[in-house]
């Protein structure tokens, strides 16, 4: 069992106040807090072995190289990737998805090809595909959602036709929070020669993920949503596909030779994608975050979060003044206080030290589906407690007094 | 306590303008200058239409998706500046911004808009309380550029 009280001591941010109240941080879908061990790992690099990676011929640089590459192996183990070469370091999940769209999509898609997206997708799994399809004369198709907003394999099958080349879909949506049937989708798509790109930004931090079992072709996620620092992302790709993917940035570290006539020999995967000095302290922080999560056990984190979410939703459903849009999902809780614009609600929560998010959540296509333009989003992590949920529920009850927040 | 300092009264003003916004609803009249104010940092998204004749604001309309603070502040603005010259409107906007950013301001001229005098204590709502006001300000500034000088 996860010992939450013990875990909370690891997070300095959990002793911070906001608006004169102890912080209750329920915006983990946006970013997560960092344990002391991650902060220390970064400080240690900055204060005792700062040097560049892949460059120097001296002890310090060698240590950086080893630590850096060791994190690649940790990431591979964490998501059960066959080799560390399957792991490309980027600057965030958005950057990873852009790399797939421009490095693979742009070089493989032809006129009349189709890309399947869903209305649940985050802007970073939508806008790059819009642009690539515009450039190549492709079409975007949207998979229909069922009445709860879920994606089923049947809906995917209906949307696939002989033009379909890529399906780009989230593992867990950042608004509706449903776990999509990626394994089944991949199995079906692969029979048709379709590539499946998975946005794992909201799944990898919260549950055990096994890329070999899912059999997805690409998986993108961010370090900062899993207790790591901002500015580091991960792209997992199958080796043959990464080899076919073109780098979208060129420069030092990604080439082995080049000549004045313009001839360039690129390094092998994944180095060919990682031109320029990487975010070394960020990657080191990510390694430490993976150690931390692994030691707690992703399975236990997942179970704890599911029970905490259930606890929160059950109480929300008892409130007459609250609408919950996704009671049976696993990820963020999407809700509104009736008659209160989401931004006003978020402001009210702020007054009580509770951080939640209001808005479209970077998924602006979903509005038509939900029949509401904006929602509040409470997203939990393993360091949140039932006591925090209780306080959150108390504020939901105060919804009508949202203007008090303005005068508070 | 002066009624101007009573938060309950200020709260009522805001609530009244939020629940019953004045001058809400857009027109197809081509004589109106239109601007969309889409806040980059939050979700408020309002359209503003202004009819200006001979340097006087004849009408102000707005609509969109917005929180209580931006809806009410824009509604109050619409009442304050109707019938005012561009110069007068500019002065009112300037006083309002002075209040929002905690500078000296002319309380009299702001009338109900003083309901927003606490905004500076809620820094995350400044963008809401100024969205409509910034929109009108932009329209007025564009007028100046377009107008021939005497």
Coordinates of C-alpha atoms in Angstrom, one line a residue:
Chain A
X1 CA 0.0 0.0 0.0
X2 CA 1.1 3.5 -0.8
X3 CA 1.9 5.4 2.3
X4 CA 0.6 8.8 1.2
X5 CA 1.6 10.7 4.4
X6 CA 5.2 9.4 4.0
X7 CA 5.2 10.2 0.3
X8 CA 4.0 13.8 0.9
X9 CA 7.2 14.5 3.0
X10 CA 9.2 14.0 -0.2
X11 CA 7.6 17.0 -1.9
X12 CA 8.7 20.5 -0.7
X13 CA 5.9 22.1 -2.6
X14 CA 3.4 20.4 -0.4
X15 CA 4.3 22.7 2.4
X16 CA 3.7 25.8 0.4
X17 CA 0.7 28.1 0.9
X18 CA -1.4 29.7 -1.7
X19 CA -3.7 32.6 -0.9
X20 CA -3.0 32.0 2.8
X21 CA -4.2 28.4 2.7
X22 CA -2.1 25.2 2.5
X23 CA -1.7 24.4 -1.2
X24 CA -4.1 21.7 -2.5
X25 CA -2.6 20.9 -5.9
X26 CA -5.2 19.4 -8.2
X27 CA -3.6 20.5 -11.5
X28 CA -1.4 17.5 -12.1
X29 CA -2.6 17.2 -15.7
X30 CA -0.8 20.4 -16.4
X31 CA 2.4 19.6 -14.5
X32 CA 3.4 17.7 -11.3
X33 CA 5.3 18.6 -8.2
X34 CA 8.9 17.4 -7.8
X35 CA 10.2 15.2 -5.0
X36 CA 13.3 16.3 -3.2
X37 CA 15.3 13.4 -4.8
X38 CA 14.7 14.9 -8.3
X39 CA 15.7 18.4 -7.1
X40 CA 18.8 16.9 -5.5
X41 CA 19.8 15.0 -8.6
X42 CA 19.6 18.1 -10.7
X43 CA 21.5 20.2 -8.1
X44 CA 24.2 17.5 -7.9
X45 CA 24.8 17.7 -11.7
X46 CA 24.9 21.4 -11.6
X47 CA 27.2 21.6 -8.6
X48 CA 29.5 18.6 -8.8
X49 CA 29.8 17.2 -12.4
X50 CA 28.7 19.9 -14.8
X51 CA 30.1 19.3 -18.2
X52 CA 28.6 18.6 -21.7
X53 CA 27.5 15.1 -22.8
X54 CA 29.0 13.2 -25.8
X55 CA 31.7 15.8 -26.2
X56 CA 34.6 15.7 -23.8
X57 CA 37.6 13.5 -23.2
X58 CA 37.9 14.0 -19.5
X59 CA 36.5 12.4 -16.4
X60 CA 33.7 14.8 -15.7
X61 CA 32.3 14.6 -19.2
X62 CA 32.6 10.9 -19.1
X63 CA 30.5 10.8 -16.0
X64 CA 27.9 13.0 -17.7
X65 CA 27.8 10.7 -20.7
X66 CA 27.3 7.6 -18.5
X67 CA 24.6 9.2 -16.4
X68 CA 22.8 10.6 -19.4
X69 CA 22.8 7.4 -21.3
X70 CA 21.9 5.5 -18.2
X71 CA 18.7 7.5 -18.1
X72 CA 17.9 6.4 -21.6
X73 CA 18.1 2.8 -20.4
X74 CA 15.9 3.7 -17.4
X75 CA 13.2 5.2 -19.6
X76 CA 13.4 2.1 -21.8
X77 CA 12.9 -0.2 -18.8
X78 CA 10.1 2.0 -17.4
X79 CA 7.9 1.6 -20.5
X80 CA 9.3 -1.9 -21.4
X81 CA 10.9 -0.8 -24.6
X82 CA 13.2 -3.5 -26.2
X83 CA 16.3 -1.3 -26.4
X84 CA 17.5 2.1 -25.2
X85 CA 17.9 3.1 -28.8
X86 CA 14.1 3.2 -29.0
X87 CA 14.2 6.2 -26.7
X88 CA 14.7 9.7 -28.2
X89 CA 15.1 12.7 -25.8
X90 CA 13.1 15.7 -26.9
X91 CA 12.0 18.9 -25.2
X92 CA 8.5 17.7 -24.2
X93 CA 5.6 15.6 -25.4
X94 CA 4.6 18.4 -27.8
X95 CA 8.1 18.3 -29.3
X96 CA 7.9 14.5 -29.6
X97 CA 4.6 14.6 -31.4
X98 CA 6.0 17.3 -33.7
X99 CA 9.0 15.1 -34.5
X100 CA 6.7 12.3 -35.6
X101 CA 4.4 14.6 -37.6
X102 CA 7.2 16.4 -39.4
X103 CA 10.0 13.7 -39.3
X104 CA 7.8 10.8 -40.3
X105 CA 4.4 12.1 -41.5
X106 CA 5.8 14.8 -43.8
X107 CA 8.2 12.3 -45.4
X108 CA 5.8 9.4 -45.8
X109 CA 2.4 10.8 -46.4
X110 CA 1.2 11.4 -50.0
X111 CA -1.7 13.3 -51.5
X112 CA -5.1 11.7 -50.7
X113 CA -3.8 9.9 -47.6
X114 CA -5.8 10.2 -44.5
X115 CA -4.9 10.7 -40.8
X116 CA -7.3 9.7 -38.1
X117 CA -7.5 12.0 -35.0
X118 CA -10.1 12.3 -32.3
X119 CA -11.9 15.3 -30.8
X120 CA -10.2 14.5 -27.5
X121 CA -6.7 15.2 -28.8
X122 CA -4.5 17.9 -27.2
X123 CA -3.5 20.7 -29.6
X124 CA 0.0 19.1 -29.9
X125 CA -1.5 16.0 -31.3
X126 CA -3.8 18.0 -33.7
X127 CA -2.1 21.1 -35.0
X128 CA 1.1 19.4 -36.4
X129 CA -1.1 17.0 -38.3
X130 CA -3.3 19.8 -39.6
X131 CA -0.1 21.5 -41.0
X132 CA 1.4 18.3 -42.4
X133 CA -1.8 17.3 -44.1
X134 CA -2.2 20.8 -45.6
X135 CA 1.3 20.6 -47.0
X136 CA 0.9 17.1 -48.4
X137 CA -2.8 17.4 -49.6
X138 CA -4.0 14.8 -47.1
X139 CA -7.3 14.6 -45.2
X140 CA -8.0 14.5 -41.5
X141 CA -10.7 12.2 -40.3
X142 CA -12.1 12.2 -36.8
X143 CA -13.1 9.1 -35.1
X144 CA -16.6 9.3 -33.6
X145 CA -16.9 9.2 -29.9
X146 CA -19.6 7.2 -28.2
X147 CA -22.2 8.9 -25.9
X148 CA -19.8 9.0 -23.0
X149 CA -17.1 10.5 -25.2
X150 CA -15.1 7.2 -25.4
X151 CA -13.3 5.8 -28.4
X152 CA -14.0 2.2 -29.2
X153 CA -12.3 -0.1 -31.6
X154 CA -15.6 -0.3 -33.6
X155 CA -15.5 3.4 -34.1
X156 CA -11.9 3.2 -35.3
X157 CA -12.8 0.5 -37.7
X158 CA -15.6 2.6 -39.2
X159 CA -13.3 5.5 -39.7
X160 CA -10.5 3.5 -41.4
X161 CA -10.6 3.2 -45.2
X162 CA -8.0 2.4 -47.8
X163 CA -6.5 5.9 -47.6
X164 CA -5.8 5.8 -43.9
X165 CA -2.1 5.9 -43.1
X166 CA -1.7 7.2 -39.6
X167 CA -3.9 7.1 -36.4
X168 CA -2.8 9.7 -33.9
X169 CA -4.6 9.3 -30.6
X170 CA -4.1 9.8 -26.9
X171 CA -3.7 6.9 -24.5
X172 CA -5.7 8.9 -21.9
X173 CA -7.4 12.1 -22.9
X174 CA -6.3 15.2 -20.9
X175 CA -9.9 16.4 -20.7
X176 CA -12.2 13.3 -20.6
X177 CA -9.6 11.0 -19.1
X178 CA -10.8 7.8 -20.7
X179 CA -8.3 5.0 -21.3
X180 CA -8.4 4.3 -25.0
X181 CA -8.1 0.7 -26.3
X182 CA -4.6 1.3 -27.8
X183 CA -3.7 -2.4 -27.9
X184 CA -6.8 -3.4 -29.9
X185 CA -6.5 -0.4 -32.2
X186 CA -2.8 -1.2 -32.9
X187 CA -3.6 -4.8 -33.6
X188 CA -6.3 -3.9 -36.1
X189 CA -4.4 -0.9 -37.7
X190 CA -1.3 -3.0 -38.3
X191 CA -3.3 -5.5 -40.3
X192 CA -4.0 -2.6 -42.6
X193 CA -0.5 -1.3 -42.6
X194 CA -1.5 1.8 -40.6
X195 CA 1.0 3.5 -38.1
X196 CA -0.4 4.3 -34.6
X197 CA 1.0 7.3 -32.8
X198 CA 0.1 7.5 -29.1
X199 CA 0.1 10.6 -27.0
X200 CA 1.0 9.1 -23.6
X201 CA 1.4 12.4 -21.7
X202 CA -1.5 11.6 -19.4
X203 CA -1.0 7.8 -19.1
X204 CA 2.7 7.1 -18.6
X205 CA 2.9 9.2 -15.4
X206 CA -0.1 7.4 -13.9
X207 CA -0.1 3.7 -14.8
X208 CA 2.2 0.9 -15.9
X209 CA 2.8 1.2 -19.6
X210 CA 4.3 -1.6 -21.7
X211 CA 5.0 -0.5 -25.3
X212 CA 5.6 -4.1 -26.5
X213 CA 2.3 -5.2 -25.2
X214 CA 0.5 -2.2 -26.7
X215 CA 2.5 -2.6 -29.9
X216 CA 2.1 1.1 -30.6
X217 CA 4.5 2.5 -33.2
X218 CA 5.3 5.8 -31.5
X219 CA 4.7 7.0 -27.9
X220 CA 5.2 10.5 -26.7
X221 CA 5.3 11.8 -23.1
X222 CA 6.8 14.5 -20.9
X223 CA 9.1 14.3 -17.9
X224 CA 7.4 17.2 -16.0
X225 CA 4.1 15.4 -15.8
X226 CA 5.8 12.5 -14.0
X227 CA 7.7 14.3 -11.2
X228 CA 10.5 15.3 -13.5
X229 CA 11.6 18.7 -14.7
X230 CA 10.1 20.8 -17.5
X231 CA 11.8 20.9 -20.9
X232 CA 12.4 17.2 -21.4
X233 CA 10.2 14.9 -23.4
X234 CA 10.5 11.4 -24.6
X235 CA 9.7 9.8 -28.0
X236 CA 9.6 6.1 -28.1
X237 CA 9.6 4.6 -31.6
X238 CA 10.0 1.2 -33.1
X239 CA 13.5 1.1 -34.4
X240 CA 12.7 0.6 -38.1
X241 CA 10.3 3.6 -38.0
X242 CA 12.8 5.8 -36.1
X243 CA 15.4 4.9 -38.8
X244 CA 12.9 6.0 -41.5
X245 CA 12.1 9.2 -39.5
X246 CA 14.1 12.3 -40.6
X247 CA 15.5 14.6 -37.9
X248 CA 13.7 17.9 -37.8
X249 CA 16.7 19.8 -36.3
X250 CA 20.3 19.4 -37.5
X251 CA 23.5 20.4 -35.8
X252 CA 26.2 19.2 -33.6
X253 CA 26.0 15.8 -32.1
X254 CA 23.6 14.4 -34.7
X255 CA 26.1 13.9 -37.6
X256 CA 29.3 11.9 -37.9
X257 CA 30.8 13.5 -41.0
X258 CA 29.9 16.3 -43.4
X259 CA 31.7 17.9 -46.3
X260 CA 31.8 21.2 -48.1
X261 CA 29.7 19.8 -51.0
X262 CA 26.8 19.4 -48.5
X263 CA 27.1 15.7 -48.1
X264 CA 26.2 14.7 -44.5
X265 CA 26.4 11.4 -42.7
X266 CA 24.0 11.3 -39.9
X267 CA 24.6 9.3 -36.7
X268 CA 22.5 6.3 -35.9
X269 CA 19.1 6.4 -34.0
X270 CA 18.6 8.1 -31.6
X271 CA 21.6 10.4 -31.8
X272 CA 20.5 11.7 -35.2
X273 CA 17.5 13.4 -33.6
X274 CA 19.4 15.0 -30.8
X275 CA 21.3 17.8 -32.4
X276 CA 22.6 20.5 -30.0
X277 CA 23.4 20.2 -26.4
X278 CA 20.5 18.4 -24.8
X279 CA 18.7 19.5 -21.6
X280 CA 21.2 17.5 -19.5
X281 CA 20.1 18.4 -16.0
X282 CA 16.5 17.8 -17.2
X283 CA 17.3 14.3 -18.4
X284 CA 19.2 13.6 -15.2
X285 CA 16.1 14.8 -13.2
X286 CA 13.9 12.6 -15.3
X287 CA 16.1 9.6 -14.4
X288 CA 15.7 10.4 -10.8
X289 CA 11.9 10.8 -11.2
X290 CA 11.7 7.3 -12.8
X291 CA 13.7 5.9 -9.9
X292 CA 11.3 7.5 -7.5
X293 CA 8.1 6.3 -9.3
X294 CA 9.5 2.8 -9.8
X295 CA 10.4 2.5 -6.1
X296 CA 6.8 3.5 -5.2
X297 CA 5.5 1.1 -7.9
X298 CA 3.5 2.3 -10.8
X299 CA 0.9 -0.4 -10.2
X300 CA 0.3 0.9 -6.7
X301 CA 0.3 4.5 -7.8
X302 CA -2.4 3.6 -10.4
X303 CA -4.5 1.7 -7.9
X304 CA -4.3 4.5 -5.4
X305 CA -5.2 7.2 -7.9
X306 CA -8.2 5.2 -9.2
X307 CA -9.6 4.8 -5.7
X308 CA -9.0 8.5 -4.9
X309 CA -10.7 9.5 -8.1
X310 CA -13.7 7.3 -7.3
X311 CA -13.8 8.8 -3.8
X312 CA -13.9 12.3 -5.3
X313 CA -16.4 11.5 -8.1
X314 CA -18.8 9.8 -5.7
X315 CA -19.0 12.9 -3.6
X316 CA -19.2 15.2 -6.6
X317 CA -22.2 13.2 -7.9
X318 CA -24.0 13.8 -4.7
X319 CA -23.9 17.6 -5.2
X320 CA -26.9 19.0 -7.1
X321 CA -25.0 22.0 -8.2
X322 CA -22.2 20.1 -9.9
X323 CA -22.1 18.4 -13.3
X324 CA -19.4 15.7 -13.8
X325 CA -18.7 15.0 -17.5
X326 CA -16.7 11.9 -17.1
X327 CA -17.6 10.0 -13.9
X328 CA -16.3 6.7 -15.1
X329 CA -13.0 7.7 -16.6
X330 CA -9.6 7.3 -15.0
X331 CA -7.8 10.6 -15.8
X332 CA -8.7 14.2 -14.9
X333 CA -12.2 14.9 -13.6
X334 CA -14.0 17.3 -15.9
X335 CA -16.8 19.2 -14.2
X336 CA -18.7 22.5 -13.9
X337 CA -20.5 24.2 -11.0
X338 CA -23.9 24.9 -12.5
X339 CA -24.4 28.5 -13.4
X340 CA -20.8 29.5 -12.7
X341 CA -18.4 30.1 -15.6
X342 CA -15.4 27.8 -15.2
X343 CA -12.9 30.7 -14.8
X344 CA -14.9 32.1 -12.0
X345 CA -15.0 28.7 -10.3
X346 CA -11.2 28.3 -10.7
X347 CA -10.9 31.7 -9.1
X348 CA -13.0 30.6 -6.1
X349 CA -10.9 27.5 -5.6
X350 CA -7.8 29.7 -5.7
X351 CA -9.1 31.7 -2.9
X352 CA -9.0 28.6 -0.8
X353 CA -5.6 27.5 -1.9
X354 CA -6.8 24.9 -4.3
X355 CA -5.2 24.8 -7.8
X356 CA -7.5 23.5 -10.5
X357 CA -7.6 24.5 -14.1
X358 CA -10.4 26.1 -16.1
X359 CA -10.7 26.3 -19.9
X360 CA -10.6 24.3 -23.0
X361 CA -7.6 22.3 -21.9
X362 CA -5.9 22.6 -25.2
X363 CA -8.6 20.4 -26.7
X364 CA -10.8 23.0 -28.4
X365 CA -12.5 20.5 -30.8
X366 CA -14.2 18.8 -27.9
X367 CA -16.5 21.7 -27.1
X368 CA -19.2 20.7 -29.6
X369 CA -19.2 17.2 -28.2
X370 CA -19.6 18.1 -24.5
X371 CA -22.2 20.8 -25.2
X372 CA -20.3 23.1 -22.9
X373 CA -17.6 25.5 -24.0
X374 CA -15.3 25.2 -21.1
X375 CA -14.9 23.0 -18.0
X376 CA -13.1 22.9 -14.8
X377 CA -10.5 20.2 -14.5
X378 CA -9.3 18.6 -11.3
X379 CA -6.4 16.2 -12.0
X380 CA -5.0 14.1 -9.2
X381 CA -1.7 12.5 -8.5
X382 CA -0.5 9.9 -5.9
X383 CA 0.4 12.6 -3.3
X384 CA -3.2 13.9 -3.1
X385 CA -5.3 12.8 -0.1
X386 CA -8.9 12.1 0.8
X387 CA -8.7 15.1 3.2
X388 CA -7.7 17.3 0.3
X389 CA -10.7 16.0 -1.8
X390 CA -13.0 16.7 1.2
X391 CA -11.9 20.3 1.2
X392 CA -12.2 20.5 -2.6
X393 CA -15.8 19.2 -2.2
X394 CA -16.6 21.8 0.4
X395 CA -15.6 24.6 -2.0
X396 CA -17.7 23.0 -4.8
X397 CA -20.7 23.4 -2.4
X398 CA -19.9 27.1 -2.1
X399 CA -20.1 27.5 -5.9
X400 CA -22.8 30.2 -5.8
X401 CA -20.6 32.5 -3.7
X402 CA -18.1 32.6 -6.5
X403 CA -17.9 36.4 -6.4
X404 CA -16.7 36.3 -2.8
X405 CA -13.5 35.1 -4.3
X406 CA -13.1 38.5 -6.0
X407 CA -13.6 40.3 -2.7
X408 CA -11.8 37.8 -0.5
Chain B
X1 CA -18.5 53.1 5.9
X2 CA -19.1 54.8 2.5
X3 CA -21.3 52.6 0.3
X4 CA -18.5 52.7 -2.2
X5 CA -16.3 50.8 0.2
X6 CA -18.9 48.2 1.1
X7 CA -17.9 45.0 -0.6
X8 CA -21.5 43.7 -0.4
X9 CA -22.7 46.7 -2.6
X10 CA -19.8 46.3 -5.0
X11 CA -20.5 42.6 -5.2
X12 CA -24.2 43.3 -6.0
X13 CA -23.1 45.7 -8.8
X14 CA -21.0 43.0 -10.4
X15 CA -23.5 40.3 -10.0
X16 CA -26.3 42.5 -11.5
X17 CA -24.2 43.3 -14.5
X18 CA -23.2 39.6 -14.9
X19 CA -26.7 38.3 -14.7
X20 CA -28.2 41.1 -16.7
X21 CA -25.5 42.4 -19.0
X22 CA -26.3 45.8 -20.6
X23 CA -25.8 46.2 -24.3
X24 CA -25.2 42.6 -24.9
X25 CA -25.9 41.1 -28.4
X26 CA -24.2 42.0 -31.7
X27 CA -25.7 43.8 -34.7
X28 CA -25.3 43.3 -38.4
X29 CA -25.1 47.1 -39.0
X30 CA -22.1 47.8 -41.1
X31 CA -21.5 51.2 -39.5
X32 CA -20.1 49.5 -36.4
X33 CA -16.4 48.9 -35.8
X34 CA -15.8 45.4 -34.6
X35 CA -13.0 43.9 -32.5
X36 CA -12.5 40.5 -31.1
X37 CA -10.9 40.3 -27.7
X38 CA -9.6 36.8 -27.2
X39 CA -7.6 36.7 -24.0
X40 CA -4.3 34.9 -24.6
X41 CA -4.0 33.8 -21.0
X42 CA -7.5 32.8 -20.1
X43 CA -10.6 31.6 -21.9
X44 CA -12.6 34.8 -22.2
X45 CA -13.5 35.5 -25.8
X46 CA -15.7 38.5 -26.5
X47 CA -16.6 40.5 -29.6
X48 CA -17.1 44.3 -29.2
X49 CA -18.9 46.6 -31.7
X50 CA -18.8 50.3 -31.5
X51 CA -20.6 52.9 -33.5
X52 CA -18.7 56.2 -33.7
X53 CA -20.2 59.4 -35.3
X54 CA -18.5 62.7 -35.4
X55 CA -16.1 61.7 -32.7
X56 CA -18.9 60.5 -30.3
X57 CA -19.5 56.9 -29.2
X58 CA -23.1 56.4 -30.3
X59 CA -23.4 52.8 -29.3
X60 CA -21.4 50.0 -27.8
X61 CA -22.4 46.3 -28.1
X62 CA -20.6 43.1 -27.0
X63 CA -21.2 39.4 -26.8
X64 CA -19.2 36.3 -26.2
X65 CA -18.1 33.7 -23.8
X66 CA -16.7 35.3 -20.7
X67 CA -16.5 35.1 -16.9
X68 CA -18.4 37.2 -14.5
X69 CA -15.6 39.7 -14.1
X70 CA -15.1 40.4 -17.7
X71 CA -18.8 40.3 -18.5
X72 CA -19.7 42.7 -15.8
X73 CA -16.8 45.1 -16.4
X74 CA -17.6 45.3 -20.1
X75 CA -21.3 45.8 -19.3
X76 CA -20.5 48.7 -17.0
X77 CA -18.1 50.1 -19.5
X78 CA -20.8 50.1 -22.2
X79 CA -23.1 52.3 -20.0
X80 CA -20.3 54.6 -19.0
X81 CA -19.0 55.5 -22.4
X82 CA -22.2 55.7 -24.5
X83 CA -22.7 59.3 -25.7
X84 CA -19.2 60.3 -24.7
X85 CA -16.6 61.8 -27.1
X86 CA -13.5 59.7 -27.9
X87 CA -11.5 62.1 -25.7
X88 CA -13.9 61.6 -22.8
X89 CA -13.9 57.9 -23.2
X90 CA -10.1 57.8 -23.3
X91 CA -10.0 59.7 -20.0
X92 CA -12.5 57.3 -18.4
X93 CA -10.4 54.3 -19.6
X94 CA -7.3 55.9 -18.3
X95 CA -8.9 56.4 -14.8
X96 CA -10.1 52.9 -14.8
X97 CA -6.6 51.5 -15.5
X98 CA -5.2 53.8 -12.9
X99 CA -7.6 52.2 -10.4
X100 CA -6.8 48.7 -11.5
X101 CA -3.1 49.2 -11.3
X102 CA -3.3 51.0 -7.9
X103 CA -2.5 54.5 -9.1
X104 CA -4.3 57.8 -8.2
X105 CA -7.7 57.9 -10.0
X106 CA -10.8 60.0 -10.4
X107 CA -13.4 58.0 -8.5
X108 CA -16.4 60.1 -9.4
X109 CA -16.1 59.5 -13.2
X110 CA -15.9 55.8 -12.9
X111 CA -19.4 55.4 -11.3
X112 CA -20.2 51.7 -11.0
X113 CA -16.9 50.7 -12.4
X114 CA -15.4 51.2 -8.9
X115 CA -16.8 47.8 -8.2
X116 CA -13.6 46.5 -9.6
X117 CA -11.3 48.5 -7.3
X118 CA -10.2 45.3 -5.5
X119 CA -8.9 43.7 -8.7
X120 CA -5.3 44.5 -7.9
X121 CA -5.6 42.1 -4.9
X122 CA -6.7 39.3 -7.3
X123 CA -3.9 39.6 -9.8
X124 CA -5.1 36.6 -11.8
X125 CA -8.3 38.6 -12.6
X126 CA -6.8 41.8 -13.9
X127 CA -6.9 40.4 -17.4
X128 CA -10.7 39.7 -17.0
X129 CA -11.4 43.1 -15.5
X130 CA -9.7 44.9 -18.4
X131 CA -10.5 42.8 -21.4
X132 CA -13.4 44.9 -22.7
X133 CA -11.7 48.2 -21.7
X134 CA -8.6 47.3 -23.7
X135 CA -10.8 46.4 -26.6
X136 CA -12.4 49.9 -26.6
X137 CA -9.1 51.5 -26.1
X138 CA -7.7 49.7 -29.2
X139 CA -10.7 50.8 -31.3
X140 CA -10.2 54.4 -30.2
X141 CA -6.5 54.3 -30.9
X142 CA -7.2 53.0 -34.4
X143 CA -9.6 55.8 -35.0
X144 CA -6.9 58.4 -34.3
X145 CA -4.6 56.9 -36.9
X146 CA -7.4 56.9 -39.5
X147 CA -8.7 60.4 -38.8
X148 CA -7.4 63.3 -40.9
X149 CA -5.8 66.0 -38.8
X150 CA -7.3 69.5 -38.9

